Coordinates of C-alpha atoms in Angstrom, one line a residue:
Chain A
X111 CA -9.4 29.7 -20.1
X112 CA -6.8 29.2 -22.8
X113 CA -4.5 26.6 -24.1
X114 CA -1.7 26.7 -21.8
X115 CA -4.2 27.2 -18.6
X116 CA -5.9 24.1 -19.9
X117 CA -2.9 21.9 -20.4
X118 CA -2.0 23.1 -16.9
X119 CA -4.8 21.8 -15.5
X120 CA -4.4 17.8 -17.2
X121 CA -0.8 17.8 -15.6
X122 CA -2.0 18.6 -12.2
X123 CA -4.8 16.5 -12.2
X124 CA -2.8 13.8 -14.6
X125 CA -6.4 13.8 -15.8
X126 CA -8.1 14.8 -19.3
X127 CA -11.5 14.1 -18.2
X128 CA -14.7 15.8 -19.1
X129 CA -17.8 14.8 -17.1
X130 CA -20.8 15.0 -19.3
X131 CA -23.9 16.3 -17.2
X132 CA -26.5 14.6 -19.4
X133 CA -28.7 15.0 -16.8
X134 CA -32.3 13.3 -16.8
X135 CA -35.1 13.6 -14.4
X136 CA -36.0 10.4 -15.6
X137 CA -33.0 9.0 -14.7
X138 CA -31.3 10.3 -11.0
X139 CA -31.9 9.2 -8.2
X140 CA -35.7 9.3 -6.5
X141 CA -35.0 10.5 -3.6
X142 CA -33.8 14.3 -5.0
X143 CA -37.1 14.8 -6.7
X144 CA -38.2 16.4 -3.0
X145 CA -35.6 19.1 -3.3
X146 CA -36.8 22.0 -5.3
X147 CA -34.3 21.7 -8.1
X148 CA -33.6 18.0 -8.6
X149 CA -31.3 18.6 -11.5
X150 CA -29.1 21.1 -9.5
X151 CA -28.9 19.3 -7.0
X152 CA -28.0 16.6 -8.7
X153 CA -25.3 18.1 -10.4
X154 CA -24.0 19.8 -7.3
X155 CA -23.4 16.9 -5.8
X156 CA -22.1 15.0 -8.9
X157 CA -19.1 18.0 -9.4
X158 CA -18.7 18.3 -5.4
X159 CA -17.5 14.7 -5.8
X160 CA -15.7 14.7 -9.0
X161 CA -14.1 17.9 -9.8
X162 CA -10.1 17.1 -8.7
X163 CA -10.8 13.8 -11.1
X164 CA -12.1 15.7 -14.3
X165 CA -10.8 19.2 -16.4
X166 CA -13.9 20.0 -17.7
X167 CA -17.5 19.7 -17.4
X168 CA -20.2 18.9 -20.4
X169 CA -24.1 19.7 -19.6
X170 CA -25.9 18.8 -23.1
X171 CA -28.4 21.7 -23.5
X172 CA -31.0 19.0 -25.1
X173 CA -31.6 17.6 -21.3
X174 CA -31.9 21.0 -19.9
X175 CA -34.4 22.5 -22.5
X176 CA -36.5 19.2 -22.5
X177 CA -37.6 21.1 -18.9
X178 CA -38.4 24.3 -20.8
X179 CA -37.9 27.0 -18.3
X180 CA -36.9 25.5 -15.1
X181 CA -34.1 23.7 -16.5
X182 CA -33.0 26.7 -18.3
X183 CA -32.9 27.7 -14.6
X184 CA -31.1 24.8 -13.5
X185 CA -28.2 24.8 -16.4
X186 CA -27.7 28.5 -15.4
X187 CA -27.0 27.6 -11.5
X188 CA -25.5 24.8 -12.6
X189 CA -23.0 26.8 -14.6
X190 CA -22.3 29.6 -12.2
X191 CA -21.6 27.0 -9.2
X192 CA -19.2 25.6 -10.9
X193 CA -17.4 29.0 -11.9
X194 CA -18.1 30.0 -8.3
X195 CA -16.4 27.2 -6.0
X196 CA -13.6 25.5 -8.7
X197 CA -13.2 28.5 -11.2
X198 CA -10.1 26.2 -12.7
X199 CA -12.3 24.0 -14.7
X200 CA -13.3 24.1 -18.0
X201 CA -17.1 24.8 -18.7
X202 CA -18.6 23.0 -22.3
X203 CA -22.1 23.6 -23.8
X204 CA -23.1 20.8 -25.5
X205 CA -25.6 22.7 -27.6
X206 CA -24.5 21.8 -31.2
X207 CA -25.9 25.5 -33.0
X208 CA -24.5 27.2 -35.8
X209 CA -27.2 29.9 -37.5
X210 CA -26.1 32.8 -40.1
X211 CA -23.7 34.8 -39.0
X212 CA -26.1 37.6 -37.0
X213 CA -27.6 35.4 -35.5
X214 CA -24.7 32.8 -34.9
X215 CA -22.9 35.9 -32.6
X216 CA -26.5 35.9 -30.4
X217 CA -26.0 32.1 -29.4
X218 CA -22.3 33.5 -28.8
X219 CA -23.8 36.1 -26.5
X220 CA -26.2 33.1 -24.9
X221 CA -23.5 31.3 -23.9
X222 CA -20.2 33.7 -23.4
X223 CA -22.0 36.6 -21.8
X224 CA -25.6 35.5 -20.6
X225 CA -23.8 32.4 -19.3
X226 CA -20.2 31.6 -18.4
X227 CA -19.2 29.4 -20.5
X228 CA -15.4 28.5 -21.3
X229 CA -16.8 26.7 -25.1
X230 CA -20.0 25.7 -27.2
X231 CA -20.5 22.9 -29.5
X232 CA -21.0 23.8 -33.0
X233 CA -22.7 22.1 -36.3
X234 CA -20.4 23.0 -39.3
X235 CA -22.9 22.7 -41.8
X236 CA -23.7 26.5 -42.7
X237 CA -20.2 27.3 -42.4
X238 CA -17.7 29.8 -42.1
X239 CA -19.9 32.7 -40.8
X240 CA -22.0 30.5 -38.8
X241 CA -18.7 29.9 -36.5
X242 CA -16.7 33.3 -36.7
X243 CA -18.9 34.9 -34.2
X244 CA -17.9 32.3 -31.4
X245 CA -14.1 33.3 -31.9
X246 CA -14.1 36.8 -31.3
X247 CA -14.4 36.1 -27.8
X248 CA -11.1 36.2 -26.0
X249 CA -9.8 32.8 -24.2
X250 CA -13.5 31.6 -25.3
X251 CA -13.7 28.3 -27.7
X252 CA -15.5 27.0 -30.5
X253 CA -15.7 23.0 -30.6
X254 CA -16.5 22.0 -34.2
X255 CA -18.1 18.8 -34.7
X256 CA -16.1 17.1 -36.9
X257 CA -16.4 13.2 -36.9
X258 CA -19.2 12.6 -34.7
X259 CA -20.1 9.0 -32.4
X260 CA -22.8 7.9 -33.6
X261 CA -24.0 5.6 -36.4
X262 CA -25.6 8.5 -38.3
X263 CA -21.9 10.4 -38.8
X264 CA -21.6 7.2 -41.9
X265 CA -24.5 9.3 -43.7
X266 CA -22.7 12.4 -44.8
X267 CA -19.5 13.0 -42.9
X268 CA -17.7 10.5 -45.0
X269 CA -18.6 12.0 -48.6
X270 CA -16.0 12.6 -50.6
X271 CA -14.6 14.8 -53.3
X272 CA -10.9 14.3 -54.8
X273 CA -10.1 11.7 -52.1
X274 CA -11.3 14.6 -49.6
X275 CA -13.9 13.1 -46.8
X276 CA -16.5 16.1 -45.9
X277 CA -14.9 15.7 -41.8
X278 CA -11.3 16.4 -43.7
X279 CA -12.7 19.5 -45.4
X280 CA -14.2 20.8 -42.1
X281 CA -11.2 20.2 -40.1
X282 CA -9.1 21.8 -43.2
X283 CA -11.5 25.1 -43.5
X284 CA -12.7 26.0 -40.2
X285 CA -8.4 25.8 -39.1
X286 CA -8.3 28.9 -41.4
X287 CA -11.3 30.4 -39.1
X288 CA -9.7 29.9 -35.9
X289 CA -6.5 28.3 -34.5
X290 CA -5.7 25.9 -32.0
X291 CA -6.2 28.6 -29.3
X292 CA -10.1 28.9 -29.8
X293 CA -11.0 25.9 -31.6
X294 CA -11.3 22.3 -30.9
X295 CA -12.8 19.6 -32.5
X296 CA -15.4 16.8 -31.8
X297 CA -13.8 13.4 -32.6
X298 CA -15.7 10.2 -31.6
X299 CA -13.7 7.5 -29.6
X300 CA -15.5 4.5 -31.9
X301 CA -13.4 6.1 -34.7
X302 CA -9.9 5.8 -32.5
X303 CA -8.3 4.7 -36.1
X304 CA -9.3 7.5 -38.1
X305 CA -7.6 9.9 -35.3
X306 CA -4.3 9.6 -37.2
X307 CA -5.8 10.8 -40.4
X308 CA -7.1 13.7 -38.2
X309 CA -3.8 14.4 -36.5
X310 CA -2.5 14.9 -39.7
X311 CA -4.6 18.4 -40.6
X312 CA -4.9 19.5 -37.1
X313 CA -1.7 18.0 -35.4
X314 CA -1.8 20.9 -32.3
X315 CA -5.5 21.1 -31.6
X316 CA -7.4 20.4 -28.6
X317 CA -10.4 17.2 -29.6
X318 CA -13.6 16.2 -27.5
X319 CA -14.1 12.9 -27.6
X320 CA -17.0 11.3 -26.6
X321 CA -17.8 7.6 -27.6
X322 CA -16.0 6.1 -24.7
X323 CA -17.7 4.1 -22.3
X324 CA -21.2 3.7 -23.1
X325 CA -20.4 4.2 -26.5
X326 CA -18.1 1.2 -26.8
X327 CA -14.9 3.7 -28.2
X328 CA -11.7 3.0 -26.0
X329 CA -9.7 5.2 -24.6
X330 CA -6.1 3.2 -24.6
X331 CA -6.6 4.1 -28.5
X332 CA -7.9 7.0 -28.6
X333 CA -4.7 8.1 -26.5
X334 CA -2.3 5.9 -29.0
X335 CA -4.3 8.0 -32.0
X336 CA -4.8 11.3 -30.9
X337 CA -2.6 12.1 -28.0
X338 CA -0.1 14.9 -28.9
X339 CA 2.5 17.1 -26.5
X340 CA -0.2 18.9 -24.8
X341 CA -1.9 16.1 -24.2
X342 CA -4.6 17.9 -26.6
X343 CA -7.6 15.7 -25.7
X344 CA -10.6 16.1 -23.3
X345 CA -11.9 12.6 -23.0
X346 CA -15.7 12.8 -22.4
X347 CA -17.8 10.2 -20.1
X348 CA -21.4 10.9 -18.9
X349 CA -23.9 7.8 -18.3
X350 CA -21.0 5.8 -16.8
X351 CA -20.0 8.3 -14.5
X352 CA -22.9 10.1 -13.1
X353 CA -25.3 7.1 -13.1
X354 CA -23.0 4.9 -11.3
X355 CA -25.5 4.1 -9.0
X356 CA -29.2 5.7 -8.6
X357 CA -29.0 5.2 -4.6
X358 CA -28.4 7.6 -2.2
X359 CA -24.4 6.7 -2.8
X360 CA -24.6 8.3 -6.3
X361 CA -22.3 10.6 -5.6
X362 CA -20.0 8.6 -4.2
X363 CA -20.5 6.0 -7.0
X364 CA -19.7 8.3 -9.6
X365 CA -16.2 9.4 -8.0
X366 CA -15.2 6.0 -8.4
X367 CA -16.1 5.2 -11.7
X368 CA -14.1 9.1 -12.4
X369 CA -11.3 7.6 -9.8
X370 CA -10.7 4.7 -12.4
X371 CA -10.7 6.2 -15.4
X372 CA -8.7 9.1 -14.0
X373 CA -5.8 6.0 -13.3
X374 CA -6.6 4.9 -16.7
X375 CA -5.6 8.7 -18.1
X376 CA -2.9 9.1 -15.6
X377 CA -0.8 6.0 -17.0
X378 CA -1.5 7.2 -20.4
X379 CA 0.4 10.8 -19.8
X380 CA 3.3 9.2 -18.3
X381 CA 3.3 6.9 -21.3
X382 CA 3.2 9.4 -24.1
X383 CA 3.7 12.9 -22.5
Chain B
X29 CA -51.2 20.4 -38.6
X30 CA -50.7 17.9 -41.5
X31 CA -50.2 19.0 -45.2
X32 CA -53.7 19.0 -46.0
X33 CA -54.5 21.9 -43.3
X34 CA -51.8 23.7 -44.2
X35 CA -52.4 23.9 -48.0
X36 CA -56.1 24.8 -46.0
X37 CA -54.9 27.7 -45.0
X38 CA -52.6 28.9 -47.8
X39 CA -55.7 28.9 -50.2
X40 CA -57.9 30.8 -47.6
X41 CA -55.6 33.3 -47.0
X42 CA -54.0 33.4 -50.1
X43 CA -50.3 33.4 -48.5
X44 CA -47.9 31.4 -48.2
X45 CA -45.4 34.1 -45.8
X46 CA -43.7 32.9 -42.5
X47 CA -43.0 35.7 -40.3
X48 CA -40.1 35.3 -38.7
X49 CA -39.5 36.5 -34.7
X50 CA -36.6 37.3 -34.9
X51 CA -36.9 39.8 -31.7
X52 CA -34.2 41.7 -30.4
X53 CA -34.1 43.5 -27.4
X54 CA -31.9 46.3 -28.7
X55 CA -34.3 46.7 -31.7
X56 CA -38.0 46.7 -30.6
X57 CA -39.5 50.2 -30.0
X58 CA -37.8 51.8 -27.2
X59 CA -41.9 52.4 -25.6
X60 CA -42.0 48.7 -25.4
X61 CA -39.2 48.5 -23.0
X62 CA -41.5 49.8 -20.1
X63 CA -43.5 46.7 -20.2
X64 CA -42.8 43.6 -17.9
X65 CA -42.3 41.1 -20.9
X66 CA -40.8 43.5 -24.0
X67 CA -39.9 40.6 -26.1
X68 CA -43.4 38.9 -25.8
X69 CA -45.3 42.7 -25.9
X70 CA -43.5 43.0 -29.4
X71 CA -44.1 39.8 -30.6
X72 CA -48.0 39.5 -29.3
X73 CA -48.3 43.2 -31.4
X74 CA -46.9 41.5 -34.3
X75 CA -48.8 38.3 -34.3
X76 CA -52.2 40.2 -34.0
X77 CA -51.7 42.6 -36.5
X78 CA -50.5 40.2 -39.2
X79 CA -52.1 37.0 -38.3
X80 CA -54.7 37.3 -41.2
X81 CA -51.8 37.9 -43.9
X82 CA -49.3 35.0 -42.5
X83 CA -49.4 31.0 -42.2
X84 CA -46.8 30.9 -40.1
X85 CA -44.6 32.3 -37.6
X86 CA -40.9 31.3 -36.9
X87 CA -39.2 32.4 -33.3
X88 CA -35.5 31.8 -33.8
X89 CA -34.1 30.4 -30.8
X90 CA -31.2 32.0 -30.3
X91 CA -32.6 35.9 -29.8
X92 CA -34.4 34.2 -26.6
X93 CA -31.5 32.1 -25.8
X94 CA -29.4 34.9 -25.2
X95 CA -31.5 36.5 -22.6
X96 CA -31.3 33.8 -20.6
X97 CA -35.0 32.2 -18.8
X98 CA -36.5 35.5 -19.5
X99 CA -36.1 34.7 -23.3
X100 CA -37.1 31.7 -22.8
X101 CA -40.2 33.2 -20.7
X102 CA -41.1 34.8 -23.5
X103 CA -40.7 32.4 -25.5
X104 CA -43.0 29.9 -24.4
X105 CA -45.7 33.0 -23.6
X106 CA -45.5 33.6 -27.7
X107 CA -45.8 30.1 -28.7
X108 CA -49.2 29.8 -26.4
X109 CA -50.5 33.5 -27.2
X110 CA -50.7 32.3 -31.1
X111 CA -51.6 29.0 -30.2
X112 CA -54.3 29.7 -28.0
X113 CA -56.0 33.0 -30.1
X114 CA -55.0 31.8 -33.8
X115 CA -54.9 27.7 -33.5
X116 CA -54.7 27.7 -37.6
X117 CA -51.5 29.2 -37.7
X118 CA -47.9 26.7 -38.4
X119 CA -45.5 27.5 -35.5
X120 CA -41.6 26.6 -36.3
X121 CA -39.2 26.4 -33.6
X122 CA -36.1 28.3 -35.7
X123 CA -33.7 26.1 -33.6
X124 CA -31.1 24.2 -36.1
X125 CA -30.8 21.2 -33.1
X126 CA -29.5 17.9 -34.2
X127 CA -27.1 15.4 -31.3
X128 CA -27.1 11.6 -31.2
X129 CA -30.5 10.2 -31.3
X130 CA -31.6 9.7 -27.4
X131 CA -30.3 13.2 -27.1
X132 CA -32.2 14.6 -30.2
X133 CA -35.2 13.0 -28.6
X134 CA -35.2 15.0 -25.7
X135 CA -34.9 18.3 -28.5
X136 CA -38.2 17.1 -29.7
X137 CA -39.9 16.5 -26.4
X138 CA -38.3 19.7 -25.9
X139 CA -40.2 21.7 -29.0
X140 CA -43.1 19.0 -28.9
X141 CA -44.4 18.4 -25.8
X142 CA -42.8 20.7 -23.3
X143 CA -43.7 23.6 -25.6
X144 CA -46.4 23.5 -28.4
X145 CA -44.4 23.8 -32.2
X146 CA -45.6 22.2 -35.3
X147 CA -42.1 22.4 -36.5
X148 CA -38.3 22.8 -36.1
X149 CA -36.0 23.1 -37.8
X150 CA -32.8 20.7 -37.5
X151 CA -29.2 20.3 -39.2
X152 CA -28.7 17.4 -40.8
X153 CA -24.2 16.7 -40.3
X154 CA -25.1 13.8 -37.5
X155 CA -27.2 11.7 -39.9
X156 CA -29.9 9.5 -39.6
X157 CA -30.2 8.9 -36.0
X158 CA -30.0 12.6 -34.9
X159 CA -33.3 13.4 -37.0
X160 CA -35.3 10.6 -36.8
X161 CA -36.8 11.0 -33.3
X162 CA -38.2 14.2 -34.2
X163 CA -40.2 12.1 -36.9
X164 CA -42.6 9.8 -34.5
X165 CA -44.5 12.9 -33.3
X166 CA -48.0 12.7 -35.8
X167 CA -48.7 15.7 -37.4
X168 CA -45.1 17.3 -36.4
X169 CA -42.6 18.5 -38.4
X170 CA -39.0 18.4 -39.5
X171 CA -37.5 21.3 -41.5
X172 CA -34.0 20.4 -42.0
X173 CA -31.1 22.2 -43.7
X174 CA -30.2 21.4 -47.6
X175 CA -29.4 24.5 -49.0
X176 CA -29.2 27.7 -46.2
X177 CA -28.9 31.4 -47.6
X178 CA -25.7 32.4 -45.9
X179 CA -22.4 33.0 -47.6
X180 CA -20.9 29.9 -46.0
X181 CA -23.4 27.7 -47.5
X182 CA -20.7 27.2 -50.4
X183 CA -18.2 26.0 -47.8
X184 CA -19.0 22.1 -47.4
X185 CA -23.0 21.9 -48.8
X186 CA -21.8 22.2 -52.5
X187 CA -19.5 19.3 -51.7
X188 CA -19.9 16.6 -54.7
X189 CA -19.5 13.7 -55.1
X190 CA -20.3 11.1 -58.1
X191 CA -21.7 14.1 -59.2
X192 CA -24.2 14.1 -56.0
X193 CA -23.8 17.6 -53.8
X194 CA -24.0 17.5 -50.3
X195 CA -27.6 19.1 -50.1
X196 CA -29.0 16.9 -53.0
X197 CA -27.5 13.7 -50.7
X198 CA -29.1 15.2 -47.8
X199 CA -32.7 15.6 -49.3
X200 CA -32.0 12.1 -51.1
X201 CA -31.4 10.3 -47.8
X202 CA -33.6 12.3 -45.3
X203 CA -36.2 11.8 -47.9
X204 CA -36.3 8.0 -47.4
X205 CA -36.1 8.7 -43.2
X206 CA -39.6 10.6 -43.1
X207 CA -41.8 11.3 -46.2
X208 CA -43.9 14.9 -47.6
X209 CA -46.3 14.9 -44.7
X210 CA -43.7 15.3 -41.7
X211 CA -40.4 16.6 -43.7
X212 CA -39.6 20.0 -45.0
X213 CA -36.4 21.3 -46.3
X214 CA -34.8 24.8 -45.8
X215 CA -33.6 26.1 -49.2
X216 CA -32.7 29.7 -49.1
X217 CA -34.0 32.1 -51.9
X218 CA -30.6 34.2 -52.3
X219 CA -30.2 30.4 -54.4
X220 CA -33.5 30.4 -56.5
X221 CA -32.2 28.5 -59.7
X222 CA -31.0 25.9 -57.6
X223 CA -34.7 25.4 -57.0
X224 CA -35.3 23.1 -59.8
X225 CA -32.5 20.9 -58.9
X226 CA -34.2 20.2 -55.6
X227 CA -37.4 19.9 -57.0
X228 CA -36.2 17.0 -59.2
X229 CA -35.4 15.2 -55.6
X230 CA -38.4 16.4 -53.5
X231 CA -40.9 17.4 -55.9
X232 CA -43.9 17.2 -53.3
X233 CA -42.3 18.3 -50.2
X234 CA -42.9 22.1 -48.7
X235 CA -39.9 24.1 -48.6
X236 CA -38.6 27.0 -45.7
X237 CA -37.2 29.4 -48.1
X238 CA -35.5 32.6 -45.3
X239 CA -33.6 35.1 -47.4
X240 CA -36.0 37.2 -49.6
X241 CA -36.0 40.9 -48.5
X242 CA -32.9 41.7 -46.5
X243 CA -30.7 38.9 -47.7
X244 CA -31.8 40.0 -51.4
X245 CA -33.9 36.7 -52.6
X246 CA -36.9 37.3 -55.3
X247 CA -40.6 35.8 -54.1
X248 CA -41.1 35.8 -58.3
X249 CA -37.8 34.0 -58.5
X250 CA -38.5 31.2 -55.7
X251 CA -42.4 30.8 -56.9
X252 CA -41.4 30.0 -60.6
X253 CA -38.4 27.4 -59.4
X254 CA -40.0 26.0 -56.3
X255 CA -44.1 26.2 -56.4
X256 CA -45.9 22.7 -56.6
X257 CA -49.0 21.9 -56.9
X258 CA -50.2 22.5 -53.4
X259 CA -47.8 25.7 -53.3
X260 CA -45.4 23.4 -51.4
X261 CA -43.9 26.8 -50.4
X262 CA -43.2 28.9 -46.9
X263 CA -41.3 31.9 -47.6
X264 CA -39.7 33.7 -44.7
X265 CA -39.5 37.2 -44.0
X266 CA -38.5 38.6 -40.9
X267 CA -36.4 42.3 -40.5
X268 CA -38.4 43.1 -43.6
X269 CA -41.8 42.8 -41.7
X270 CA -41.2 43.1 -37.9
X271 CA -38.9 46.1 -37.9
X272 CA -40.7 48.3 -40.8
X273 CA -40.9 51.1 -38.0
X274 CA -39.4 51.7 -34.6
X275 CA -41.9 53.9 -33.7
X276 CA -45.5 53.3 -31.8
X277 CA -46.4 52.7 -34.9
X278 CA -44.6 49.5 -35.5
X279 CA -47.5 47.1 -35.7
X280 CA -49.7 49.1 -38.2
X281 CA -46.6 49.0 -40.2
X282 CA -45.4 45.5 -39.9
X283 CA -49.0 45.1 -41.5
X284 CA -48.5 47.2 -44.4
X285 CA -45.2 45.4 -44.8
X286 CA -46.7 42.1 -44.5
X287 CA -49.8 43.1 -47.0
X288 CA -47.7 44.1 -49.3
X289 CA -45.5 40.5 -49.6
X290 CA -49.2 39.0 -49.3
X291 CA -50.6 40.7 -52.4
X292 CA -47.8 39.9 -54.4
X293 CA -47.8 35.7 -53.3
X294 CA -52.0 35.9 -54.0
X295 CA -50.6 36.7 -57.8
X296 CA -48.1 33.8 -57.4
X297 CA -50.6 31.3 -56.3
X298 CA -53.6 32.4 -58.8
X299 CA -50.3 32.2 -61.5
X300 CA -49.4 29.0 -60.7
X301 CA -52.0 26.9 -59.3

């Protein structure tokens, strides 16, 4: 999917929402655990009921691999439903690699060829040949972490050489990699302030934000922040979404809690697009 | 395995190599691909006919990854095969994870419990709370990223600040998160004089040094910067070792390849211990 395609997408559904399919067999409901794949079926239902409220969807590879190789299985039919019966939405791996370059362009081939995925997560820290071999796919993306959520981004991300912060640098460098047709960028919603600082280097591209929600990070500023004339941001929600409720109304839980921060988005587009 | 075992088996063996499984489907011997499991045929060959010479072994997760759950099939066959035939041997999970912290927990039960690694390895940009939970398993490992051996290691982990580079912050920090006996750092060879910086920061931890042999790093080099007192050294060598032929030969060869690295770290050790 590319740029334009995406932004098409957020007017139509006057939605930027990515659903996060963190999903735990710890943590949905009981009653699935008698189907043969719980975490299919889990996520079947989850997109059946959510997919003309959200753009994009977000399985984080760490709860698939925790099940070795039957939630390998389960991320792979997870993936190819979702191509299969709404091939208009926008397919993330949250798997956060990044290798040397040979062996960067084999996670590429993991995700882009074994698997249909529209973009991976990537960890900047070994650099520019440890994300080229993601952008050589064609309408394929790289998304960079750049700021990340969590308390832990205060232990490097910030450094800071000649009043450049290391997040500034990554967002400066990797831009040269890649443009704002293959490469987005992960921006946490608890740092909604910094997002002007961050619209200043990359003012046109696409940022993931998780943060909001569970997180605590608010998405009335991250649109104020980071909002610009394609929208250019996927807004991403997980825990509050698909663990609305751990009943047999799951499903239906979790459209409403999409159904109301859809409205949220949907007043934030008319008031800044 | 803790420290103790390890050093165990360096001094029995006199070797301190890490043979990395780097197995790729388009360059085992073309016999091979006649076999229900190629990738764990190969690697099973390898193991047994270098086991003797080797501490360790190093699968990197993305050449499975990108065949899909047969990679990962054979993944989990290899880690049981050495696991079950040679239980002295260190097994690292080449995998470069790090997320938010509930998220790199399920990494670790991932590489811990779901499969049977000693160690993985795990990039450091998400701080603190993405490494820690991999550091309440007892006698598991972290390996994480300081200094890597690609090119675009000089993009952000030469950084400085207050004088401090990124990868001396990173040891400096991550040193006070776990200690010597469940912490090692990566620190390529192709960077052998920075050696004795690090060693000023972690003079007793072990180190994961990839890049002698094809990437051009010297063992002599890395040995006469890096070597502590209980060798403190695993030095990676993959192509070199596991591709030395293509023919049916390939396993008698991988040993010569692997004998040969051998000898010359049983001069190191009786140099410098």
């Amino acid at each position: 999917m590319n740029k334009e395609q995406l932004f098409q997408q957020i007017r139509e559904k006057k939605s930027f929402l990515c659903v996060g399919l963190d999903t735990d067999i710890q943590k949905i409901p009981r009653f699935l655990l008698d189907t043969t794949d719980a975490i299919f079926a889990f996520n079947k239902e989850i997109v059946d009921a959510t997919h003309d409220l959200a753009v994009a969807y977000k399985p984080n590879l760490a709860f698939y691999e925790s099940l070795g190789v039957n939630g390998w299985n389960s991320l792979e039919k997870t993936v190819n439903y979702i191509r299969y019966n709404y091939p208009d939405l926008f397919i993330i791996a949250d798997a956060k690699r990044g290798d040397i370059g040979n062996t960067s362009s084999l996670y590429a081939r993991a995700f882009f060829d074994s698997m249909d995925f529209d973009a991976v997560t990537v960890a900047p820290y070994m650099g520019e040949d440890s994300v080229k071999p993601f952008l050589t796919y064609v309408d394929r993306w790289v998304i960079l972490l750049a700021l990340t959520s969590n308390k832990g981004a205060d232990d490097f991300q910030y450094m800071s050489e000649d009043g450049e912060r290391l997040f500034e640098r990554v967002l400066k460098y990797s831009s040269e990699w890649g443009d704002e047709e293959n490469m987005m960028y992960v921006v946490g919603a608890t740092r909604a302030e910094t997002l002007s600082d961050i619209r200043k280097i990359v003012p046109d591209h696409f940022l993931l934000v998780p943060g909001v929600g569970a997180q605590g990070g608010s998405l009335a500023e991250v649109a104020r922040y980071g909002m610009n004339k394609q929208c250019g941001l996927l807004v991403n929600s997980s825990r509050q979404i698909i663990y609305a409720s751990s009943g047999e109304d799951f499903a239906a839980k979790a459209r409403s809690a999409a159904q109301e921060v859809q409205t949220e988005m949907a007043g934030l587009l008319d008031q800044y697009l």
